[in-house]
Short mmCIF file of C-alpha atoms in Angstrom, two decimals:
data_model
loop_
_atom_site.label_atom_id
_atom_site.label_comp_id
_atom_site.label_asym_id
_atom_site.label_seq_id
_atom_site.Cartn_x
_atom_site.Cartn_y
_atom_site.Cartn_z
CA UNK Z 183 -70.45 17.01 34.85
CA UNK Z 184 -67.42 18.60 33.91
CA UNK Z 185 -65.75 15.22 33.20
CA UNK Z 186 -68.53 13.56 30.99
CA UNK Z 187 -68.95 17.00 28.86
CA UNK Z 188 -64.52 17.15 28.15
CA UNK Z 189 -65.01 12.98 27.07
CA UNK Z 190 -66.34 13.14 24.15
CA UNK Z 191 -63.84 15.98 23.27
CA UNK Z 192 -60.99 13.97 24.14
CA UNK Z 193 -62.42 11.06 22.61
CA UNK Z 194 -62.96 12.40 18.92
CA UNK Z 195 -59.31 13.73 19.32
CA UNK Z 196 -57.43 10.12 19.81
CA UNK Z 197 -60.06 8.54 16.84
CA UNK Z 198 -59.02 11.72 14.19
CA UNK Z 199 -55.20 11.84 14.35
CA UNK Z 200 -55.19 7.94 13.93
CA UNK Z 201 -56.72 7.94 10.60
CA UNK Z 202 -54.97 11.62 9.76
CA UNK Z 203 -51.42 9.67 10.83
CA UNK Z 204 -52.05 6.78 9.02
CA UNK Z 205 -53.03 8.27 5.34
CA UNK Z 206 -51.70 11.85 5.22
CA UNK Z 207 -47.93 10.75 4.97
CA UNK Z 208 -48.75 8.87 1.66
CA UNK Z 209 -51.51 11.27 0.37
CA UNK Z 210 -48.76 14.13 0.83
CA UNK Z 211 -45.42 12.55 -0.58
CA UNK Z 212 -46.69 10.53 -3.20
CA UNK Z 213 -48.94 13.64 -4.56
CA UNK Z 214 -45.87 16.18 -4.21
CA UNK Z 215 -43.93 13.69 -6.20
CA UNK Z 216 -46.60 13.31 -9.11
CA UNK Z 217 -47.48 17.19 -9.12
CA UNK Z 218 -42.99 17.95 -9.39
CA UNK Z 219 -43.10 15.18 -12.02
CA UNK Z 220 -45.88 16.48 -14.27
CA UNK Z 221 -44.23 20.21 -13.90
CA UNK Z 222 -40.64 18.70 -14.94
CA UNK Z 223 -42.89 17.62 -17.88
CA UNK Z 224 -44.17 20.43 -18.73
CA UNK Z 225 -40.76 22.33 -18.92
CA UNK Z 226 -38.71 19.65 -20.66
CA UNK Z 227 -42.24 18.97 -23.31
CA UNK Z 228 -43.93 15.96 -23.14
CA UNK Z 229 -42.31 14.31 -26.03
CA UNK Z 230 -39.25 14.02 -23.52
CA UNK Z 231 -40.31 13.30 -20.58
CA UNK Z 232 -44.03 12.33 -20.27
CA UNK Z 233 -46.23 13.24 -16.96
CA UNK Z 234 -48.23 10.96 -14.86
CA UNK Z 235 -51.45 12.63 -16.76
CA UNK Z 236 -49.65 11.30 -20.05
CA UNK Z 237 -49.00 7.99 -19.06
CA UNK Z 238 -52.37 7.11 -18.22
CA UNK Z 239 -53.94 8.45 -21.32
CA UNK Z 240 -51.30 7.25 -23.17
CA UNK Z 241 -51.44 3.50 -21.86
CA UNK Z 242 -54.99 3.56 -20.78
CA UNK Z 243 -56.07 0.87 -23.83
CA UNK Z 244 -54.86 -1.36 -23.81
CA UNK Z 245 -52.31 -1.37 -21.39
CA UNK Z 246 -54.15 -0.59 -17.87
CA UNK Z 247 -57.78 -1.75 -18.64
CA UNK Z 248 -56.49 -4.81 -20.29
CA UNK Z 249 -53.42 -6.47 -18.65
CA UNK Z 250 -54.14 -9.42 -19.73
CA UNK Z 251 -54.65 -9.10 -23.42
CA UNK Z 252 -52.80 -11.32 -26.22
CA UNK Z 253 -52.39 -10.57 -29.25
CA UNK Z 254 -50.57 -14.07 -29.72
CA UNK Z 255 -46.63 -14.13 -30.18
CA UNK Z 256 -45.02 -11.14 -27.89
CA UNK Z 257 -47.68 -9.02 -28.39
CA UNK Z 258 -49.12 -9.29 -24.79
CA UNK Z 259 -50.65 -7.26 -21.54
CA UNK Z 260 -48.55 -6.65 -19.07
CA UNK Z 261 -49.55 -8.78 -16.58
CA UNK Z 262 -48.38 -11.40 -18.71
CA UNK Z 263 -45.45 -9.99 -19.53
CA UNK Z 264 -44.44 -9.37 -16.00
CA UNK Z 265 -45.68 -13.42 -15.20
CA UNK Z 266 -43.21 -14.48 -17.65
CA UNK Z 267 -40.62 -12.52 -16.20
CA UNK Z 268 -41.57 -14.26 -12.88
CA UNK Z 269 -41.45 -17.88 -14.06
CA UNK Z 270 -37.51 -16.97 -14.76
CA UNK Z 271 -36.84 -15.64 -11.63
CA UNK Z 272 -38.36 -18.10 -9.74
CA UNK Z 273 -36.62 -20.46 -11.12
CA UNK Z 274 -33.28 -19.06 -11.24
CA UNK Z 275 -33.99 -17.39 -7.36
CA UNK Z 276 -35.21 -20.71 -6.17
CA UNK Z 277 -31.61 -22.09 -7.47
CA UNK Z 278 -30.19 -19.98 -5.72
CA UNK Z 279 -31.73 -19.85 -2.49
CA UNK Z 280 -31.42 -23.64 -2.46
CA UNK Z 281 -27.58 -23.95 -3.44
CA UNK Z 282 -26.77 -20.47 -1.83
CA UNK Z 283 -28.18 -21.61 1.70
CA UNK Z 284 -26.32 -25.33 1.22
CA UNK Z 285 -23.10 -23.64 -0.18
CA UNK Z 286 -23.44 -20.99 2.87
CA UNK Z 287 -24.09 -23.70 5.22
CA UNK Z 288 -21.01 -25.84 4.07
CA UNK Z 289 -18.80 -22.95 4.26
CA UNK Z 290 -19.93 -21.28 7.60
CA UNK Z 291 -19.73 -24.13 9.59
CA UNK Z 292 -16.26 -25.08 8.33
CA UNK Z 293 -13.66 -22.37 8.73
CA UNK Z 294 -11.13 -24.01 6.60
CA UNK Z 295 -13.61 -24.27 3.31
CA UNK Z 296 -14.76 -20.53 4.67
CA UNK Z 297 -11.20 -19.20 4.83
CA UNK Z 298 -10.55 -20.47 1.37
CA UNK Z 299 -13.19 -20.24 -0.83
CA UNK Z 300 -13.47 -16.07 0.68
CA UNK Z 301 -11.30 -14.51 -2.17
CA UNK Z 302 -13.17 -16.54 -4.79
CA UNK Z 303 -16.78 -15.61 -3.70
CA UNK Z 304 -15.43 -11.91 -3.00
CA UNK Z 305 -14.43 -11.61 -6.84
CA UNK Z 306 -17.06 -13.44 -8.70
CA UNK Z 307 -19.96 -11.41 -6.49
CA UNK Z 308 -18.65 -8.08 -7.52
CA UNK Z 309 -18.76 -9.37 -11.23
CA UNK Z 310 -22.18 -7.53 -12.94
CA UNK Z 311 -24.90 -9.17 -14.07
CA UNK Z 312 -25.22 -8.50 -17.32
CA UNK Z 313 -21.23 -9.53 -17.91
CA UNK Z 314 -21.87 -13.22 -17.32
CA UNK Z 315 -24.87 -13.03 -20.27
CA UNK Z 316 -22.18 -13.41 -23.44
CA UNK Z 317 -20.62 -16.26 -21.86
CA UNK Z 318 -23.86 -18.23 -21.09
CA UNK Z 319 -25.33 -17.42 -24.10
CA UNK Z 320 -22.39 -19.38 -25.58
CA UNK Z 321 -22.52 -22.13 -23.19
CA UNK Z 322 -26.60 -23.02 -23.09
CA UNK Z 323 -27.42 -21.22 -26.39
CA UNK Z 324 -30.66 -20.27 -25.25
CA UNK Z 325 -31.72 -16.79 -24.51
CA UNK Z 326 -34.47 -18.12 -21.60
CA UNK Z 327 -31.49 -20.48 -20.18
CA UNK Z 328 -28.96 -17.94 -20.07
CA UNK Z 329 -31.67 -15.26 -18.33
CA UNK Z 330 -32.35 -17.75 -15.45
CA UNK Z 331 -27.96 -18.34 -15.43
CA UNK Z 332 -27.92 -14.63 -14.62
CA UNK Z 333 -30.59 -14.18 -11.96
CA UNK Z 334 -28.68 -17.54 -10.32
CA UNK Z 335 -25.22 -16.83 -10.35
CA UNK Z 336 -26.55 -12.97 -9.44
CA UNK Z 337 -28.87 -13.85 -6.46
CA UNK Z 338 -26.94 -16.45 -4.91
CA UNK Z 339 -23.69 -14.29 -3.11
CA UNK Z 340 -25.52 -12.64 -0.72
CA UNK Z 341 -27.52 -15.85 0.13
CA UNK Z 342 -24.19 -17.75 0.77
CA UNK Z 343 -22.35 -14.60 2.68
CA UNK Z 344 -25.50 -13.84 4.95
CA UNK Z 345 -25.67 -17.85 5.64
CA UNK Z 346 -22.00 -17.97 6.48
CA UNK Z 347 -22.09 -15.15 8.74
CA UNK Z 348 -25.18 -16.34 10.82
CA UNK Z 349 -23.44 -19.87 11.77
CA UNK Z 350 -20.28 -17.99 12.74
CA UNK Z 351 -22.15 -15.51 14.79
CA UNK Z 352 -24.02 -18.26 16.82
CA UNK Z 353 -23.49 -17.60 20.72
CA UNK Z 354 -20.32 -19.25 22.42
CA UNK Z 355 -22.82 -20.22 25.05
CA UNK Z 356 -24.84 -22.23 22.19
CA UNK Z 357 -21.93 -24.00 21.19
CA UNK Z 358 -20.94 -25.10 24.60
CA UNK Z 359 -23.87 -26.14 25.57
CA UNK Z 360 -24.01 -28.30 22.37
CA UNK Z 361 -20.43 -29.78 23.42
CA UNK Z 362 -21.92 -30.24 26.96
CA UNK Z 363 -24.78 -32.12 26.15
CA UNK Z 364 -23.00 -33.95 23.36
CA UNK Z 365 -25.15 -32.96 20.65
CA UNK Z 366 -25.35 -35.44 17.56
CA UNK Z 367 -24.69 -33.20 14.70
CA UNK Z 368 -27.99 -33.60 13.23
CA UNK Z 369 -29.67 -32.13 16.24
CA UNK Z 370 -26.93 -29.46 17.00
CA UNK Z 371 -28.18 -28.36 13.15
CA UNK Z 372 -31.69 -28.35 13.18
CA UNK Z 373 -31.68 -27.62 17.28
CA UNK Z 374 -29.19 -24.54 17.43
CA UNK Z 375 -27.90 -23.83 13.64
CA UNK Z 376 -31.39 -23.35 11.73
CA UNK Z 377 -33.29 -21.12 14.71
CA UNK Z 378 -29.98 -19.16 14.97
CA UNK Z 379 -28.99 -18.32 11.15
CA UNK Z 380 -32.71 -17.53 9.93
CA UNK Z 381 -32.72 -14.00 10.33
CA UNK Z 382 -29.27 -13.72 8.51
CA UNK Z 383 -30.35 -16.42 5.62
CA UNK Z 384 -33.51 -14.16 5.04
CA UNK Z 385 -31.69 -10.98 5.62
CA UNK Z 386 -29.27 -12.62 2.26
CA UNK Z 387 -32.71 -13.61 0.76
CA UNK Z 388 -34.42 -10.40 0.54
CA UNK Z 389 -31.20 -9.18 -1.02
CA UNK Z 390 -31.22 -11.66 -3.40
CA UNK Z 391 -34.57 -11.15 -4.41
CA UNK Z 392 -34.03 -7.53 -5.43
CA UNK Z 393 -31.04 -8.67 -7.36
CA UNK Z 394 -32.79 -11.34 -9.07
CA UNK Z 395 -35.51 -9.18 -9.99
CA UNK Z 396 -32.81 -6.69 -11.32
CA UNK Z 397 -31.13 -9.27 -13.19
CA UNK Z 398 -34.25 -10.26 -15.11
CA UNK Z 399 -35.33 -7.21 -16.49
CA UNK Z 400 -31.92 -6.30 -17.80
CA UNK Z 401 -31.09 -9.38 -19.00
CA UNK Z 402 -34.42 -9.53 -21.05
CA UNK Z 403 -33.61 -6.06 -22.56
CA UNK Z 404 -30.65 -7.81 -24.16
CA UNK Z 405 -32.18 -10.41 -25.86
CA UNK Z 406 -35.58 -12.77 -24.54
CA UNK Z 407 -39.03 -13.67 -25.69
CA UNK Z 408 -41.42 -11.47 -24.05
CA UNK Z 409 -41.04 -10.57 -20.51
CA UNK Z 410 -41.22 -7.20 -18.77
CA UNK Z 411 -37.81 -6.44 -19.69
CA UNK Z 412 -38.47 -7.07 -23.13
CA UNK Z 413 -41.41 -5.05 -23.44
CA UNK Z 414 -39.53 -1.94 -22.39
CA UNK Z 415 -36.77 -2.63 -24.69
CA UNK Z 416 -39.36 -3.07 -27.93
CA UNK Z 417 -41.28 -0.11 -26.76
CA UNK Z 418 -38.17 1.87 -26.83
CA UNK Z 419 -37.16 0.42 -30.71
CA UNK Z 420 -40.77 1.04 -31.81
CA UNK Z 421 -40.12 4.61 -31.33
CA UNK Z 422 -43.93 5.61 -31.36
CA UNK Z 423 -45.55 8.63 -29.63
CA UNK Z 424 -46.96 6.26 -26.86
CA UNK Z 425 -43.41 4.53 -26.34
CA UNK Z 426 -42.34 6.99 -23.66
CA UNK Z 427 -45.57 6.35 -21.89
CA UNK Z 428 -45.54 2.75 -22.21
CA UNK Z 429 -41.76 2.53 -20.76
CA UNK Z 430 -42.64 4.43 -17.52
CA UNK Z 431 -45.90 2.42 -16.77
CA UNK Z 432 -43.78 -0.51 -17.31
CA UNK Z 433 -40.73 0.71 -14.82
CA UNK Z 434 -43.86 1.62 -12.16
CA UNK Z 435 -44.92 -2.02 -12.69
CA UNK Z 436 -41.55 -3.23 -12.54
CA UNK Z 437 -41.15 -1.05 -9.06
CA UNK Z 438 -44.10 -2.16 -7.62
CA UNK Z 439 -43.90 -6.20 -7.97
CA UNK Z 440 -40.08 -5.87 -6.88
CA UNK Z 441 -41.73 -4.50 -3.54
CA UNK Z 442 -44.29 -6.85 -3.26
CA UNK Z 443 -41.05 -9.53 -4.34
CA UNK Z 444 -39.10 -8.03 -1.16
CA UNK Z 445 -42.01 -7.65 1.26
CA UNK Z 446 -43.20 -11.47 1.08
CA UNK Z 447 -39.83 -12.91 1.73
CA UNK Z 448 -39.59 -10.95 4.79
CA UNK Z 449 -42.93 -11.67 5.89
CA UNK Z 450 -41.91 -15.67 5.15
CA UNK Z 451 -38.83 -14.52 7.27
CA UNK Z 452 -40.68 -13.25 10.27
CA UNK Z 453 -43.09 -16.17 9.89
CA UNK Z 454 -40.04 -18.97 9.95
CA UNK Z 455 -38.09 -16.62 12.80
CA UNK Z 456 -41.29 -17.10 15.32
CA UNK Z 457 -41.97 -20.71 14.59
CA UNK Z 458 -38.00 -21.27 15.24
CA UNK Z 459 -37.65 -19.46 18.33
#
C-alpha cells in the first residue's frame, strides 16, 4: 500500500521538471533580455533606441504580416529581401566549399604545396571582407558579381585550413595500414581520407557559412540591388520615424537565418560523419 500510494507522487515529479527544464531556460533569458531592452529604451527615448514593443508596432504592416509583399523594383518584404541575399551566398558559399575543400585537399595531402602556399593563405585570410569590394568592383563591374567575389574569397580560408588539417591529423596507424595493404590512391582517398577529414571539412564549413553570411549583408550595404543588407542600409538613408524599427527587425531576421544557415550544415555534417564511419 505504501508503495502504490508514493507512485503516483514520484511519477508526476519526473513528468513536471522535464517540461519545466526544457522551456523555462528560454522563457527566462530571452524575456529578461526583451524586458532590459525595452527599459534601455525607455531611458535613452525611443527615437534612439526603439524597444521590442516599438518594433512590432512599428513594422507590423507591412513588414511582419506581409513578408512577401512587392511593390515592384526594391521595394519588397523581407522575405524576399533576405531570399535574394541567399541566392548570393549560395552561390558564392557553394564556390567556396567546392574550391576550398579541393584546394584544402591538394594542399593537406602534399606537405611541400602545404609548407609553401602557408604564408600566402595566412595573409590573404586575415584581409577583411569588405577591402576586397573596390577591387572587384573594378575587375567584374557589377555590384551582384563583386557581392558573390566577397562571400567567396571570404568563406573559402577556413574551408581550405580545416581540410588541410584533417588529412594531416589522420592516424599513423591509418596510413600504415594503407602502405600495408597497398592501397591504390583512389581507395586510400575515398577509404581513409574522406571518413577521416569530415568532421574538420564541416567544422571549416560552418565557419564559412557565418562568414559568408557576414560578407553578404555588408557588402550589400555598400552598394547592391535589394537584398537584406540593402534594406537596412535604405532604411537608415530614408531617415523616417519607422527606420529605427525597421533596421532592428531586419538585424533579428538577419540573426535568425544565420542560425538556421549554421545549424543545417552541421546537421548535414553529423548526417555525412555517420554514413562515413
Amino acid at each position: 500500500m505504501a508503495l502504490s500510494a508514493v507512485a503516483p507522487h514520484n511519477q508526476s515529479k519526473r513528468i513536471t521538471p522535464i517540461w519545466v527544464s526544457r522551456v523555462s531556460p528560454y522563457l527566462i533569458c530571452i524575456g529578461t533580455f526583451l524586458v532590459v531592452w525595452q527599459l534601455v529604451s525607455l531611458v535613452l527615448g525611443v527615437g534612439r533606441l526603439p524597444g521590442p514593443i516599438n518594433v512590432i508596432v512599428d513594422t507590423w504592416d507591412p513588414y511582419i504580416i506581409h513578408p512577401f509583399f512587392d511593390d515592384g523594383g526594391t521595394s519588397k518584404g523581407l522575405a524576399w529581401q533576405i531570399l535574394i541575399s541567399l541566392q548570393r551566398v549560395a552561390m558564392g558559399y557553394g564556390l567556396a566549399a567546392i574550391v576550398g575543400i579541393t584546394l584544402g585537399g591538394i594542399l593537406g595531402m602534399n606537405r611541400f604545396l602545404g609548407k609553401g602556399f602557408d604564408p600566402v593563405i595566412q595573409v590573404l585570410r586575415t584581409v577583411p571582407p569588405l577591402a576586397w569590394f573596390p577591387i572587384t568592383l573594378m575587375v567584374f563591374q557589377d555590384s551582384t558579381t563583386s557581392a558573390i567575389f566577397v562571400i567567396f574569397i571570404t568563406a573559402i580560408w577556413p574551408i581550405i585550413i580545416n581540410t588541410a588539417i584533417g588529412i594531416r591529423e589522420i592516424p599513423e596507424d591509418y596510413i600504415n595500414v594503407a602502405r600495408v595493404l597497398k592501397l591504390p590512391k583512389n581507395a586510400y582517398i575515398k577509404d581513409i581520407v574522406i571518413p577521416a577529414t569530415i568532421p574538420y571539412v564541416f567544422a571549416g564549413l560552418r565557419i564559412a557559412v557565418g562568414l559568408a553570411w557576414l560578407a553578404i549583408v555588408a557588402a550589400e550595404m555598400l552598394k547592391a540591388d535589394g537584398g537584406i543588407g540593402y534594406f537596412i542600409w535604405d532604411a537608415y538613408n530614408a531617415g523616417g520615424d519607422a527606420s529605427s524599427s525597421q533596421i532592428i527587425l531586419a538585424i533579428i531576421y538577419v540573426g535568425i537565418v544565420g542560425l538556421l544557415l549554421d545549424r543545417l550544415v552541421a546537421f548535414a555534417g553529423r548526417k555525412l560523419s555517420k554514413g562515413a564511419a
